[in-house]
CSV table of N, CA and C and ligand atoms in Angstrom, one decimal:
chain,number,residue,atom,x,y,z
A,123,MET,N,-1.6,-121.0,-53.5
A,123,MET,CA,-2.0,-121.6,-54.8
A,123,MET,C,-1.9,-120.5,-55.9
A,124,PRO,N,-1.3,-120.8,-57.0
A,124,PRO,CA,-1.2,-119.8,-58.1
A,124,PRO,C,-2.6,-119.7,-58.8
A,125,THR,N,-2.7,-118.6,-59.6
A,125,THR,CA,-3.9,-118.5,-60.4
A,125,THR,C,-4.0,-119.6,-61.4
A,126,LYS,N,-5.2,-120.1,-61.6
A,126,LYS,CA,-5.5,-121.2,-62.5
A,126,LYS,C,-6.7,-120.9,-63.3
A,127,PHE,N,-6.7,-121.2,-64.6
A,127,PHE,CA,-7.9,-121.2,-65.5
A,127,PHE,C,-8.1,-122.5,-66.2
A,128,TRP,N,-9.4,-122.8,-66.4
A,128,TRP,CA,-9.7,-124.0,-67.2
A,128,TRP,C,-10.4,-123.6,-68.4
A,129,GLU,N,-10.1,-124.2,-69.5
A,129,GLU,CA,-10.8,-123.9,-70.8
A,129,GLU,C,-12.0,-124.8,-70.9
A,130,ALA,N,-13.1,-124.3,-71.3
A,130,ALA,CA,-14.3,-125.1,-71.4
A,130,ALA,C,-15.0,-124.8,-72.7
A,131,LYS,N,-15.9,-125.7,-73.1
A,131,LYS,CA,-16.7,-125.5,-74.3
A,131,LYS,C,-18.2,-125.1,-73.8
A,132,ALA,N,-18.9,-124.4,-74.7
A,132,ALA,CA,-20.2,-124.0,-74.3
A,132,ALA,C,-21.1,-125.3,-74.4
A,133,GLY,N,-21.9,-125.5,-73.4
A,133,GLY,CA,-22.7,-126.7,-73.3
A,133,GLY,C,-24.2,-126.3,-73.5
A,134,ARG,N,-25.0,-127.1,-72.8
A,134,ARG,CA,-26.5,-126.8,-72.9
A,134,ARG,C,-26.8,-125.5,-72.2
A,135,ALA,N,-28.0,-125.0,-72.5
A,135,ALA,CA,-28.5,-123.8,-71.8
A,135,ALA,C,-29.9,-124.1,-71.4
A,136,PHE,N,-30.2,-123.7,-70.1
A,136,PHE,CA,-31.6,-123.9,-69.6
A,136,PHE,C,-32.1,-122.6,-69.0
A,137,ALA,N,-33.4,-122.5,-69.2
A,137,ALA,CA,-34.1,-121.3,-68.6
A,137,ALA,C,-35.2,-122.0,-67.7
A,138,GLY,N,-35.4,-121.5,-66.5
A,138,GLY,CA,-36.4,-122.2,-65.6
A,138,GLY,C,-37.1,-121.2,-64.7
A,139,ARG,N,-38.2,-121.6,-64.3
A,139,ARG,CA,-39.0,-120.8,-63.3
A,139,ARG,C,-39.2,-121.7,-62.1
A,140,LEU,N,-38.7,-121.2,-60.9
A,140,LEU,CA,-38.8,-122.1,-59.7
A,140,LEU,C,-40.2,-121.9,-59.1
A,141,ALA,N,-40.6,-123.0,-58.4
A,141,ALA,CA,-41.9,-123.0,-57.8
A,141,ALA,C,-41.9,-122.1,-56.6
A,142,THR,N,-43.0,-121.4,-56.4
A,142,THR,CA,-43.2,-120.6,-55.2
A,142,THR,C,-43.2,-121.5,-53.9
A,143,GLY,N,-42.4,-121.1,-53.0
A,143,GLY,CA,-42.2,-121.9,-51.7
A,143,GLY,C,-41.0,-122.8,-51.8
A,144,SER,N,-40.4,-123.0,-52.9
A,144,SER,CA,-39.3,-123.9,-53.0
A,144,SER,C,-38.0,-123.2,-52.4
A,145,ASP,N,-37.0,-124.1,-52.2
A,145,ASP,CA,-35.7,-123.6,-51.7
A,145,ASP,C,-34.8,-123.2,-52.8
A,146,LEU,N,-34.3,-122.0,-52.8
A,146,LEU,CA,-33.6,-121.4,-54.0
A,146,LEU,C,-32.3,-122.2,-54.3
A,147,VAL,N,-31.6,-122.7,-53.3
A,147,VAL,CA,-30.4,-123.5,-53.5
A,147,VAL,C,-30.8,-124.9,-53.9
A,148,GLU,N,-31.6,-125.5,-53.1
A,148,GLU,CA,-31.9,-127.0,-53.3
A,148,GLU,C,-32.6,-127.2,-54.6
A,149,GLU,N,-33.4,-126.3,-55.1
A,149,GLU,CA,-34.2,-126.5,-56.3
A,149,GLU,C,-33.2,-126.5,-57.5
A,150,ILE,N,-32.3,-125.6,-57.5
A,150,ILE,CA,-31.3,-125.6,-58.6
A,150,ILE,C,-30.4,-126.8,-58.6
A,151,GLU,N,-29.9,-127.1,-57.4
A,151,GLU,CA,-29.0,-128.3,-57.3
A,151,GLU,C,-29.7,-129.6,-57.7
A,152,ARG,N,-31.0,-129.7,-57.3
A,152,ARG,CA,-31.8,-130.9,-57.7
A,152,ARG,C,-31.9,-131.0,-59.2
A,153,PHE,N,-32.1,-129.9,-59.9
A,153,PHE,CA,-32.3,-129.9,-61.3
A,153,PHE,C,-30.9,-130.2,-62.0
A,154,CYS,N,-29.8,-129.7,-61.4
A,154,CYS,CA,-28.5,-130.0,-62.0
A,154,CYS,C,-28.2,-131.5,-61.8
A,155,LEU,N,-28.5,-132.1,-60.7
A,155,LEU,CA,-28.3,-133.5,-60.5
A,155,LEU,C,-29.1,-134.3,-61.5
A,156,GLU,N,-30.4,-133.9,-61.7
A,156,GLU,CA,-31.3,-134.6,-62.6
A,156,GLU,C,-30.8,-134.6,-64.0
A,157,ARG,N,-30.2,-133.4,-64.4
A,157,ARG,CA,-29.8,-133.3,-65.8
A,157,ARG,C,-28.3,-133.5,-66.0
A,158,GLU,N,-27.6,-133.9,-64.9
A,158,GLU,CA,-26.2,-134.2,-65.0
A,158,GLU,C,-25.4,-133.0,-65.4
A,159,ILE,N,-25.7,-131.9,-64.8
A,159,ILE,CA,-25.0,-130.6,-65.0
A,159,ILE,C,-23.9,-130.5,-63.9
A,160,THR,N,-22.6,-130.6,-64.3
A,160,THR,CA,-21.5,-130.7,-63.3
A,160,THR,C,-20.7,-129.4,-63.4
A,161,ALA,N,-20.8,-128.6,-64.4
A,161,ALA,CA,-20.1,-127.3,-64.5
A,161,ALA,C,-21.0,-126.3,-65.2
A,162,ALA,N,-21.2,-125.2,-64.6
A,162,ALA,CA,-22.2,-124.2,-65.2
A,162,ALA,C,-22.0,-122.8,-64.6
A,163,GLN,N,-22.6,-121.9,-65.4
A,163,GLN,CA,-22.7,-120.5,-64.9
A,163,GLN,C,-24.2,-120.3,-64.6
A,164,VAL,N,-24.5,-119.7,-63.4
A,164,VAL,CA,-25.9,-119.6,-63.1
A,164,VAL,C,-26.3,-118.2,-62.7
A,165,THR,N,-27.4,-117.7,-63.2
A,165,THR,CA,-27.9,-116.4,-62.8
A,165,THR,C,-29.4,-116.5,-62.4
A,166,ALA,N,-29.9,-115.6,-61.7
A,166,ALA,CA,-31.3,-115.6,-61.3
A,166,ALA,C,-31.8,-114.2,-61.0
A,167,ILE,N,-33.1,-114.0,-61.2
A,167,ILE,CA,-33.7,-112.8,-60.7
A,167,ILE,C,-35.1,-113.2,-60.2
A,168,GLY,N,-35.6,-112.4,-59.3
A,168,GLY,CA,-36.9,-112.7,-58.8
A,168,GLY,C,-37.1,-112.1,-57.4
A,169,ALA,N,-37.8,-112.8,-56.5
A,169,ALA,CA,-38.0,-112.3,-55.2
A,169,ALA,C,-38.1,-113.5,-54.2
A,170,VAL,N,-37.7,-113.2,-53.0
A,170,VAL,CA,-37.8,-114.3,-51.9
A,170,VAL,C,-38.6,-113.9,-50.8
A,171,ARG,N,-39.2,-114.9,-50.1
A,171,ARG,CA,-39.9,-114.6,-48.8
A,171,ARG,C,-39.0,-114.4,-47.6
A,172,ARG,N,-37.9,-115.1,-47.7
A,172,ARG,CA,-36.9,-115.0,-46.6
A,172,ARG,C,-35.6,-115.4,-47.2
A,173,ALA,N,-34.5,-114.8,-46.6
A,173,ALA,CA,-33.2,-115.1,-47.2
A,173,ALA,C,-32.2,-115.6,-46.1
A,174,ARG,N,-31.4,-116.5,-46.5
A,174,ARG,CA,-30.3,-117.0,-45.7
A,174,ARG,C,-29.0,-116.9,-46.4
A,175,TYR,N,-28.0,-116.3,-45.8
A,175,TYR,CA,-26.8,-116.1,-46.5
A,175,TYR,C,-25.7,-116.0,-45.4
A,176,ALA,N,-24.5,-115.9,-45.8
A,176,ALA,CA,-23.4,-116.0,-44.9
A,176,ALA,C,-22.2,-115.1,-45.3
A,177,TYR,N,-21.4,-114.8,-44.3
A,177,TYR,CA,-20.2,-114.0,-44.5
A,177,TYR,C,-19.0,-114.8,-44.1
A,178,TYR,N,-18.0,-115.0,-44.9
A,178,TYR,CA,-16.9,-115.8,-44.6
A,178,TYR,C,-15.8,-115.0,-43.8
A,179,GLU,N,-15.6,-115.3,-42.6
A,179,GLU,CA,-14.6,-114.6,-41.8
A,179,GLU,C,-13.2,-115.2,-42.2
A,180,GLN,N,-12.4,-114.4,-42.9
A,180,GLN,CA,-11.2,-114.9,-43.5
A,180,GLN,C,-10.1,-115.2,-42.4
A,181,GLY,N,-10.1,-114.5,-41.3
A,181,GLY,CA,-9.2,-114.8,-40.3
A,181,GLY,C,-9.5,-116.0,-39.5
A,182,GLU,N,-10.8,-116.2,-39.3
A,182,GLU,CA,-11.3,-117.4,-38.5
A,182,GLU,C,-11.5,-118.6,-39.3
A,183,HIS,N,-11.6,-118.5,-40.7
A,183,HIS,CA,-11.9,-119.6,-41.5
A,183,HIS,C,-13.3,-120.2,-41.2
A,184,ARG,N,-14.2,-119.4,-41.0
A,184,ARG,CA,-15.6,-119.9,-40.7
A,184,ARG,C,-16.6,-118.9,-41.2
A,185,TYR,N,-17.8,-119.5,-41.5
A,185,TYR,CA,-18.9,-118.6,-41.9
A,185,TYR,C,-19.7,-118.1,-40.8
A,186,LEU,N,-20.1,-116.8,-40.9
A,186,LEU,CA,-21.0,-116.1,-40.0
A,186,LEU,C,-22.3,-116.2,-40.7
A,187,GLU,N,-23.3,-116.9,-40.1
A,187,GLU,CA,-24.6,-117.1,-40.7
A,187,GLU,C,-25.5,-115.9,-40.5
A,188,LEU,N,-26.2,-115.4,-41.5
A,188,LEU,CA,-27.0,-114.2,-41.5
A,188,LEU,C,-28.4,-114.6,-42.1
A,189,GLU,N,-29.4,-113.9,-41.6
A,189,GLU,CA,-30.7,-114.1,-42.2
A,189,GLU,C,-31.6,-112.9,-42.2
A,190,SER,N,-32.6,-112.9,-43.1
A,190,SER,CA,-33.6,-111.9,-43.2
A,190,SER,C,-34.9,-112.6,-43.4
A,191,ASP,N,-35.9,-112.3,-42.5
A,191,ASP,CA,-37.2,-113.0,-42.6
A,191,ASP,C,-38.2,-112.2,-43.3
A,192,THR,N,-37.8,-111.0,-43.9
A,192,THR,CA,-38.8,-110.2,-44.6
A,192,THR,C,-38.7,-110.5,-46.1
A,193,HIS,N,-39.6,-110.0,-46.9
A,193,HIS,CA,-39.6,-110.1,-48.3
A,193,HIS,C,-38.6,-109.3,-49.0
A,194,HIS,N,-37.9,-109.8,-50.0
A,194,HIS,CA,-36.8,-109.1,-50.7
A,194,HIS,C,-36.9,-109.4,-52.2
A,195,GLU,N,-36.4,-108.5,-53.0
A,195,GLU,CA,-36.1,-108.7,-54.4
A,195,GLU,C,-34.8,-109.4,-54.5
A,196,ILE,N,-34.6,-110.2,-55.4
A,196,ILE,CA,-33.2,-110.7,-55.7
A,196,ILE,C,-32.6,-109.7,-56.7
A,197,THR,N,-31.7,-108.9,-56.2
A,197,THR,CA,-31.2,-107.9,-57.1
A,197,THR,C,-29.8,-108.2,-57.7
A,198,GLY,N,-29.3,-109.3,-57.2
A,198,GLY,CA,-28.0,-109.8,-57.7
A,198,GLY,C,-27.9,-111.3,-57.4
A,199,PHE,N,-27.4,-112.1,-58.4
A,199,PHE,CA,-27.3,-113.5,-58.2
A,199,PHE,C,-26.2,-114.0,-59.1
A,200,VAL,N,-25.0,-114.2,-58.7
A,200,VAL,CA,-24.0,-114.7,-59.5
A,200,VAL,C,-23.5,-116.0,-59.0
A,201,GLY,N,-23.6,-117.0,-59.8
A,201,GLY,CA,-23.2,-118.3,-59.2
A,201,GLY,C,-22.6,-119.3,-60.3
A,202,ASN,N,-22.1,-120.4,-59.7
A,202,ASN,CA,-21.6,-121.4,-60.6
A,202,ASN,C,-21.9,-122.8,-60.0
A,203,VAL,N,-21.9,-123.8,-60.8
A,203,VAL,CA,-22.0,-125.2,-60.4
A,203,VAL,C,-20.7,-125.9,-60.7
A,204,SER,N,-20.3,-126.6,-59.7
A,204,SER,CA,-19.1,-127.5,-59.9
A,204,SER,C,-19.3,-128.7,-59.1
A,205,LEU,N,-18.3,-129.6,-59.0
A,205,LEU,CA,-18.5,-130.8,-58.3
A,205,LEU,C,-17.9,-130.7,-56.9
A,206,ARG,N,-18.7,-131.2,-55.9
A,206,ARG,CA,-18.2,-131.2,-54.6
A,206,ARG,C,-18.7,-132.6,-54.0
A,207,ASP,N,-17.8,-133.4,-53.6
A,207,ASP,CA,-18.1,-134.8,-53.2
A,207,ASP,C,-18.8,-135.5,-54.3
A,208,ASP,N,-18.4,-135.3,-55.5
A,208,ASP,CA,-18.9,-136.0,-56.7
A,208,ASP,C,-20.4,-135.6,-57.0
A,209,LYS,N,-20.9,-134.5,-56.5
A,209,LYS,CA,-22.3,-134.1,-56.8
A,209,LYS,C,-22.3,-132.7,-57.2
A,210,PRO,N,-23.2,-132.2,-58.0
A,210,PRO,CA,-23.3,-130.8,-58.4
A,210,PRO,C,-23.5,-130.0,-57.2
A,211,PHE,N,-22.7,-129.0,-57.1
A,211,PHE,CA,-22.7,-128.0,-55.9
A,211,PHE,C,-22.9,-126.6,-56.4
A,212,LEU,N,-23.9,-125.9,-55.9
A,212,LEU,CA,-24.2,-124.6,-56.3
A,212,LEU,C,-23.5,-123.6,-55.4
A,213,HIS,N,-22.7,-122.7,-56.0
A,213,HIS,CA,-22.0,-121.6,-55.2
A,213,HIS,C,-22.5,-120.3,-55.7
A,214,VAL,N,-23.2,-119.5,-54.9
A,214,VAL,CA,-23.8,-118.3,-55.3
A,214,VAL,C,-23.5,-117.2,-54.3
A,215,HIS,N,-23.3,-116.0,-54.8
A,215,HIS,CA,-23.3,-114.8,-54.0
A,215,HIS,C,-24.5,-114.0,-54.5
A,216,ALA,N,-25.3,-113.6,-53.5
A,216,ALA,CA,-26.6,-112.9,-53.9
A,216,ALA,C,-26.7,-111.6,-53.1
A,217,THR,N,-27.5,-110.7,-53.7
A,217,THR,CA,-27.8,-109.4,-53.0
A,217,THR,C,-29.4,-109.4,-53.0
A,218,PHE,N,-29.9,-109.0,-51.9
A,218,PHE,CA,-31.4,-108.9,-51.7
A,218,PHE,C,-31.7,-107.4,-51.3
A,219,ALA,N,-32.8,-106.9,-51.9
A,219,ALA,CA,-33.2,-105.5,-51.6
A,219,ALA,C,-34.6,-105.6,-50.9
A,220,ASP,N,-34.7,-104.8,-49.9
A,220,ASP,CA,-36.0,-104.7,-49.1
A,220,ASP,C,-36.9,-103.6,-49.7
A,221,ALA,N,-38.1,-103.4,-49.0
A,221,ALA,CA,-39.1,-102.4,-49.5
A,221,ALA,C,-38.5,-101.0,-49.6
A,222,GLY,N,-37.5,-100.7,-48.8
A,222,GLY,CA,-36.9,-99.4,-48.8
A,222,GLY,C,-35.7,-99.3,-49.8
A,223,GLY,N,-35.4,-100.4,-50.4
A,223,GLY,CA,-34.3,-100.5,-51.4
A,223,GLY,C,-33.0,-100.8,-50.7
A,224,ALA,N,-33.0,-101.0,-49.4
A,224,ALA,CA,-31.7,-101.3,-48.7
A,224,ALA,C,-31.3,-102.8,-49.0
A,225,THR,N,-30.1,-103.0,-49.2
A,225,THR,CA,-29.6,-104.3,-49.6
A,225,THR,C,-28.8,-105.0,-48.5
A,226,VAL,N,-28.9,-106.3,-48.5
A,226,VAL,CA,-28.1,-107.2,-47.7
A,226,VAL,C,-27.7,-108.3,-48.7
A,227,GLY,N,-26.7,-109.1,-48.3
A,227,GLY,CA,-26.3,-110.2,-49.1
A,227,GLY,C,-25.1,-110.9,-48.7
A,228,GLY,N,-24.7,-111.9,-49.4
A,228,GLY,CA,-23.5,-112.7,-49.1
A,228,GLY,C,-23.6,-114.0,-49.8
A,229,HIS,N,-22.9,-115.0,-49.2
A,229,HIS,CA,-22.8,-116.3,-49.7
A,229,HIS,C,-24.2,-117.0,-49.5
A,230,LEU,N,-24.9,-117.3,-50.5
A,230,LEU,CA,-26.3,-117.9,-50.4
A,230,LEU,C,-26.3,-119.2,-49.7
A,231,ARG,N,-27.3,-119.3,-48.8
A,231,ARG,CA,-27.4,-120.5,-48.0
A,231,ARG,C,-28.8,-121.2,-48.3
A,232,ARG,N,-28.9,-122.5,-48.0
A,232,ARG,CA,-30.2,-123.2,-48.0
A,232,ARG,C,-31.1,-122.5,-47.0
A,233,GLY,N,-32.4,-122.6,-47.3
A,233,GLY,CA,-33.3,-121.9,-46.4
A,233,GLY,C,-33.9,-120.6,-47.0
A,234,THR,N,-33.4,-120.2,-48.1
A,234,THR,CA,-33.9,-119.0,-48.8
A,234,THR,C,-35.1,-119.5,-49.6
A,235,GLU,N,-36.2,-118.9,-49.2
A,235,GLU,CA,-37.5,-119.4,-49.8
A,235,GLU,C,-38.0,-118.5,-51.0
A,236,VAL,N,-38.2,-119.2,-52.1
A,236,VAL,CA,-38.6,-118.5,-53.3
A,236,VAL,C,-40.0,-118.0,-53.3
A,237,PHE,N,-40.2,-116.7,-53.7
A,237,PHE,CA,-41.5,-116.2,-54.0
A,237,PHE,C,-41.7,-116.4,-55.5
A,238,ALA,N,-40.8,-115.9,-56.3
A,238,ALA,CA,-40.7,-116.2,-57.7
A,238,ALA,C,-39.3,-116.1,-58.2
A,239,ALA,N,-38.9,-116.9,-59.1
A,239,ALA,CA,-37.5,-116.8,-59.6
A,239,ALA,C,-37.3,-117.4,-61.0
A,240,GLU,N,-36.7,-116.6,-61.8
A,240,GLU,CA,-36.3,-117.0,-63.1
A,240,GLU,C,-34.8,-117.3,-63.1
A,241,VAL,N,-34.5,-118.5,-63.6
A,241,VAL,CA,-33.1,-119.0,-63.5
A,241,VAL,C,-32.6,-119.3,-64.9
A,242,MET,N,-31.3,-118.9,-65.1
A,242,MET,CA,-30.6,-119.2,-66.4
A,242,MET,C,-29.4,-120.0,-66.0
A,243,ILE,N,-29.3,-121.2,-66.7
A,243,ILE,CA,-28.1,-122.0,-66.4
A,243,ILE,C,-27.4,-122.3,-67.8
A,244,ARG,N,-26.1,-121.9,-67.8
A,244,ARG,CA,-25.3,-122.1,-69.0
A,244,ARG,C,-24.2,-123.1,-68.6
A,245,GLU,N,-24.4,-124.3,-69.2
A,245,GLU,CA,-23.5,-125.4,-68.9
A,245,GLU,C,-22.1,-125.2,-69.6
A,246,LEU,N,-21.1,-125.6,-68.9
A,246,LEU,CA,-19.7,-125.6,-69.4
A,246,LEU,C,-19.4,-127.1,-69.7
A,247,GLY,N,-19.0,-127.3,-71.0
A,247,GLY,CA,-18.7,-128.7,-71.4
A,247,GLY,C,-17.2,-128.9,-71.4
A,248,ASP,N,-16.8,-130.2,-71.5
A,248,ASP,CA,-15.4,-130.6,-71.7
A,248,ASP,C,-14.5,-130.0,-70.6
A,249,VAL,N,-15.0,-129.9,-69.4
A,249,VAL,CA,-14.2,-129.4,-68.3
A,249,VAL,C,-14.7,-130.1,-67.0
A,250,SER,N,-13.7,-130.3,-66.1
A,250,SER,CA,-14.1,-130.9,-64.8
A,250,SER,C,-13.6,-129.9,-63.7
A,251,LEU,N,-14.6,-129.3,-63.0
A,251,LEU,CA,-14.3,-128.4,-61.9
A,251,LEU,C,-14.7,-129.1,-60.6
A,252,ALA,N,-13.7,-129.6,-59.8
A,252,ALA,CA,-14.0,-130.3,-58.6
A,252,ALA,C,-13.4,-129.5,-57.4
A,253,ARG,N,-14.2,-129.4,-56.4
A,253,ARG,CA,-13.8,-128.7,-55.2
A,253,ARG,C,-13.1,-129.6,-54.2
A,254,LEU,N,-12.0,-129.0,-53.7
A,254,LEU,CA,-11.2,-129.7,-52.7
A,254,LEU,C,-10.8,-128.7,-51.6
A,255,HIS,N,-10.6,-129.2,-50.4
A,255,HIS,CA,-10.2,-128.3,-49.3
A,255,HIS,C,-8.9,-127.6,-49.6
A,256,ASP,N,-8.9,-126.3,-49.4
A,256,ASP,CA,-7.7,-125.5,-49.6
A,256,ASP,C,-7.2,-125.0,-48.2
A,257,GLU,N,-6.0,-125.4,-47.9
A,257,GLU,CA,-5.5,-125.1,-46.6
A,257,GLU,C,-5.4,-123.6,-46.3
A,258,GLU,N,-4.9,-122.9,-47.3
A,258,GLU,CA,-4.6,-121.4,-47.1
A,258,GLU,C,-5.9,-120.6,-46.8
A,259,THR,N,-7.0,-120.9,-47.4
A,259,THR,CA,-8.2,-120.2,-47.2
A,259,THR,C,-9.2,-120.9,-46.3
A,260,GLY,N,-9.1,-122.2,-46.2
A,260,GLY,CA,-10.1,-123.0,-45.4
A,260,GLY,C,-11.3,-123.3,-46.2
A,261,LEU,N,-11.3,-122.9,-47.5
A,261,LEU,CA,-12.5,-123.1,-48.4
A,261,LEU,C,-12.3,-124.3,-49.3
A,262,ALA,N,-13.4,-124.8,-49.8
A,262,ALA,CA,-13.4,-125.9,-50.8
A,262,ALA,C,-13.3,-125.2,-52.2
A,263,LEU,N,-12.2,-125.3,-52.8
A,263,LEU,CA,-11.9,-124.5,-54.0
A,263,LEU,C,-11.6,-125.5,-55.2
A,264,TRP,N,-11.6,-125.0,-56.4
A,264,TRP,CA,-11.2,-125.8,-57.6
A,264,TRP,C,-9.7,-125.9,-57.5
B,375,ZN,ZN1,-19.1,-118.0,-51.4
């Protein structure tokens, strides 16, 4: 697949605080569905009670599931929203730091429990980003 870019217009912007105990992925996707946000840039900071993330094995075309059940700071959170199966889909890569400052991270999964999180969502307008299966990588890509 060659490199591709889509031009978009700046859309709505949202700032939110997630409920303690909520699921970091599900809560953002639920809000996007409710507000019909289908393309966006998403960032967050805060802390989690437990983290679920994954590493994509490029040779095997499958995710290796990883988890940390201790408290962590969210020290990095870069994500986007696009359409997958006609619904808003959140794709995030996150880094989490423990009490000693050591970090873990990867492709964010459901099951990451929020302690506190501030989320910024910048919608992209006039663009359609839809995920489809890509044979070469095994991933669902635009
Ligand atoms: Zn990913």
